[in-house]
Amino acid sequence: MKTYKIHLIRHGLTDANERGLYIGRTDLPLSPAGLTRLLALKKAGGYPPARRFFTSPLLRCRQTLEVLYPGCQAEALPGLAECDFGEWEGKSVHALKADSRFQEWIAGGRSEIPGGESAQAFQERVAAAFEGLVEGLMRVGDTDAVVCTHGGVVMLLMAKYALPRQPLQAWAGPDGGGFTLRVTPGIWMREPVAEAVCSLPAQAAE
């Protein structure tokens, strides 16, 4: 039976990542350190080949794909963009620690970010984009795809779809890292779940 591999990759570092800031919709480029690290990861190998490429529309993801897969023709999917952090955009955990709303959100008791995106809206947006992507691959029969997106999106997708089940934080990964999911159409049509195959790049799993 034909199966489909979807390789989820987190974008490379930005200056804001290096400073520990919450960055969602701000369209930052890769930092010099982020670019250097991606080039080293690419040189070491371990990123799988693919026929199709998808990306968050944000620059840091598009640049990451261009480094890892030069010349690839990627389709930008707005649904794969990072969460909108609203009033917390550009702020650090340290700067927010006195904000009771932030503490409640971190603890899981608050679902909406002030001026930003609720947890439900974020989850529904990302899930709709991913399920549409999977169904599109199955319609045309393309069995290997790379998706470059954000850490929060990768974690959400793995926690929602990956088997065996793991909590959200178990799927946190480094810049340039990620996971491979294997989708079996017969199973997916009954329940949208996928097998977690390995971490990326391949050397990270060894």
Coordinates of C-alpha atoms in Angstrom, one line a residue:
M1 CA 0.0 0.0 0.0
K2 CA 1.3 3.5 -0.9
T3 CA 2.2 5.6 2.1
Y4 CA 3.2 9.3 2.3
K5 CA 6.1 10.8 4.2
I6 CA 5.9 14.3 5.4
H7 CA 9.0 15.9 6.8
L8 CA 8.4 18.7 9.2
I9 CA 11.3 21.1 9.7
R10 CA 11.7 24.0 12.0
H11 CA 13.2 27.2 10.5
G12 CA 16.7 28.3 11.4
L13 CA 17.6 30.8 14.1
T14 CA 16.7 34.5 14.0
D15 CA 18.2 37.3 16.1
A16 CA 15.0 37.2 18.2
N17 CA 15.3 33.5 18.8
E18 CA 18.9 34.0 20.1
R19 CA 17.6 36.7 22.5
G20 CA 14.7 34.5 23.7
L21 CA 11.9 36.7 22.4
Y22 CA 8.4 35.6 21.5
I23 CA 8.2 36.1 17.7
G24 CA 5.1 35.1 15.8
R25 CA 4.0 37.2 12.9
T26 CA 7.0 39.6 12.8
D27 CA 8.7 38.7 9.5
L28 CA 12.4 38.4 10.6
P29 CA 15.2 36.9 8.4
L30 CA 17.6 34.3 9.6
S31 CA 20.5 35.5 11.7
P32 CA 24.1 35.1 10.6
A33 CA 24.4 32.4 13.2
G34 CA 21.2 30.7 12.1
L35 CA 22.4 30.7 8.5
T36 CA 25.8 29.3 9.5
R37 CA 24.2 26.5 11.5
L38 CA 21.9 25.5 8.7
L39 CA 24.7 25.4 6.2
A40 CA 26.6 23.1 8.6
L41 CA 23.6 20.8 9.0
K42 CA 23.1 20.6 5.3
K43 CA 26.8 19.8 4.7
A44 CA 26.5 17.0 7.3
G45 CA 23.5 15.5 5.3
G46 CA 20.5 13.8 6.8
Y47 CA 17.7 15.8 5.1
P48 CA 15.5 13.6 3.0
P49 CA 14.7 14.2 -0.7
A50 CA 11.2 15.2 -1.6
R51 CA 9.0 15.9 -4.6
R52 CA 6.9 18.6 -3.0
F53 CA 7.7 21.6 -0.7
F54 CA 5.5 23.7 1.5
T55 CA 6.4 26.6 3.8
S56 CA 5.0 29.1 6.2
P57 CA 4.9 32.4 4.2
L58 CA 7.3 34.0 6.7
L59 CA 10.8 34.9 5.5
R60 CA 12.7 32.8 8.0
C61 CA 11.0 29.6 6.8
R62 CA 11.4 30.5 3.1
Q63 CA 15.1 31.2 3.6
T64 CA 15.6 27.9 5.5
L65 CA 14.1 25.9 2.6
E66 CA 16.3 27.7 0.2
V67 CA 19.4 26.8 2.2
L68 CA 18.5 23.2 2.7
Y69 CA 16.8 22.6 -0.7
P70 CA 18.3 25.2 -3.1
G71 CA 16.1 26.0 -6.0
C72 CA 13.0 24.1 -4.7
Q73 CA 9.6 25.5 -5.7
A74 CA 7.8 25.8 -2.4
E75 CA 4.1 26.5 -1.9
A76 CA 3.4 29.0 0.9
L77 CA 0.5 28.1 3.1
P78 CA -0.7 30.9 5.4
G79 CA -2.2 28.3 7.8
L80 CA 1.3 27.2 8.7
A81 CA 2.4 30.6 10.1
E82 CA 3.4 30.9 13.7
C83 CA 0.9 31.9 16.4
D84 CA 0.1 35.6 16.7
F85 CA 1.5 36.6 20.1
G86 CA -0.4 39.9 20.2
E87 CA 0.8 42.1 23.1
W88 CA 3.6 39.6 23.9
E89 CA 5.2 39.8 20.5
G90 CA 8.9 40.7 20.8
K91 CA 9.0 40.2 24.6
S92 CA 11.0 37.7 26.6
V93 CA 9.8 35.3 29.3
H94 CA 11.7 37.5 31.8
A95 CA 9.9 40.6 30.7
L96 CA 6.5 38.9 30.9
K97 CA 7.0 37.0 34.2
A98 CA 5.2 39.7 36.2
D99 CA 2.1 39.6 33.9
S100 CA -0.5 37.4 35.5
R101 CA -2.1 36.8 32.2
F102 CA 1.1 35.3 30.8
Q103 CA 1.6 33.1 33.9
E104 CA -2.0 31.8 33.4
W105 CA -1.3 31.1 29.7
I106 CA 1.9 29.3 30.5
A107 CA 0.1 27.1 33.1
G108 CA -2.5 26.2 30.5
G109 CA -5.4 28.0 32.3
R110 CA -5.7 30.8 29.7
S111 CA -6.3 30.1 26.1
E112 CA -6.2 33.6 24.6
I113 CA -3.2 35.8 24.2
P114 CA -4.1 39.5 24.7
G115 CA -4.5 41.1 21.3
G116 CA -3.4 37.8 19.7
E117 CA -4.6 34.4 18.7
S118 CA -6.5 32.0 21.0
A119 CA -5.2 28.5 21.4
Q120 CA -8.3 27.1 19.7
A121 CA -8.0 29.5 16.7
F122 CA -4.3 28.6 16.3
Q123 CA -5.0 24.8 16.5
E124 CA -7.9 25.0 14.1
R125 CA -5.9 27.0 11.5
V126 CA -2.9 24.8 11.6
A127 CA -4.9 21.6 11.5
A128 CA -6.9 22.8 8.5
A129 CA -3.8 23.7 6.6
F130 CA -2.1 20.4 7.4
E131 CA -5.1 18.2 6.6
G132 CA -5.6 20.0 3.3
L133 CA -1.9 19.4 2.5
V134 CA -2.2 15.7 3.2
E135 CA -5.3 15.3 1.2
G136 CA -3.8 17.2 -1.7
L137 CA -0.7 14.9 -1.7
M138 CA -3.0 11.8 -1.7
R139 CA -5.0 13.2 -4.6
V140 CA -2.0 13.5 -6.9
G141 CA 0.0 10.7 -5.5
D142 CA 3.1 12.6 -4.4
T143 CA 4.6 10.5 -1.6
D144 CA 7.3 12.7 -0.1
A145 CA 6.9 16.3 1.0
V146 CA 9.0 18.7 3.1
V147 CA 7.2 21.3 5.2
C148 CA 9.2 24.2 6.7
T149 CA 7.4 26.0 9.5
H150 CA 7.8 27.2 13.1
G151 CA 8.6 25.4 16.4
G152 CA 5.1 25.9 17.8
V153 CA 3.5 24.6 14.6
V154 CA 5.7 21.5 14.5
M155 CA 4.9 20.8 18.2
L156 CA 1.2 21.2 17.6
L157 CA 1.1 18.9 14.5
M158 CA 3.1 16.2 16.2
A159 CA 1.0 16.3 19.4
K160 CA -2.2 16.2 17.4
Y161 CA -1.4 13.6 14.7
A162 CA 1.7 11.6 15.6
L163 CA 1.6 8.0 17.0
P164 CA 2.7 7.0 19.5
R165 CA 1.1 9.9 21.4
Q166 CA 3.4 12.3 23.3
P167 CA 2.6 15.5 25.1
L168 CA 3.2 18.8 23.3
Q169 CA 6.5 19.6 25.0
A170 CA 8.0 16.2 24.0
W171 CA 8.0 17.5 20.4
A172 CA 10.1 20.6 21.0
G173 CA 13.1 20.6 18.6
P174 CA 16.1 22.7 17.7
D175 CA 16.4 25.1 14.8
G176 CA 16.8 23.2 11.6
G177 CA 15.4 20.1 13.3
G178 CA 12.1 18.2 12.9
F179 CA 10.4 15.0 12.4
T180 CA 9.1 12.6 9.7
L181 CA 5.5 11.5 9.7
R182 CA 4.3 8.5 7.6
V183 CA 0.6 8.7 6.5
T184 CA -1.2 5.5 5.5
P185 CA -4.3 6.6 3.5
G186 CA -6.6 3.8 4.8
I187 CA -5.9 4.7 8.4
W188 CA -6.0 8.5 7.7
M189 CA -9.4 8.2 6.2
R190 CA -10.7 6.5 9.3
E191 CA -8.9 8.8 11.8
P192 CA -6.3 11.5 10.9
V193 CA -3.3 10.1 12.6
A194 CA 0.2 9.3 11.3
E195 CA 3.3 7.3 12.4
A196 CA 6.2 9.2 13.8
V197 CA 9.1 7.7 11.9
C198 CA 12.3 9.6 13.0
S199 CA 13.7 12.9 13.9
L200 CA 15.5 15.2 11.4
P201 CA 18.2 15.6 10.2
A202 CA 18.9 11.9 10.3
Q203 CA 22.1 12.2 12.3
A204 CA 20.1 13.7 15.1
A205 CA 18.3 10.3 15.6
E206 CA 21.5 8.3 15.7

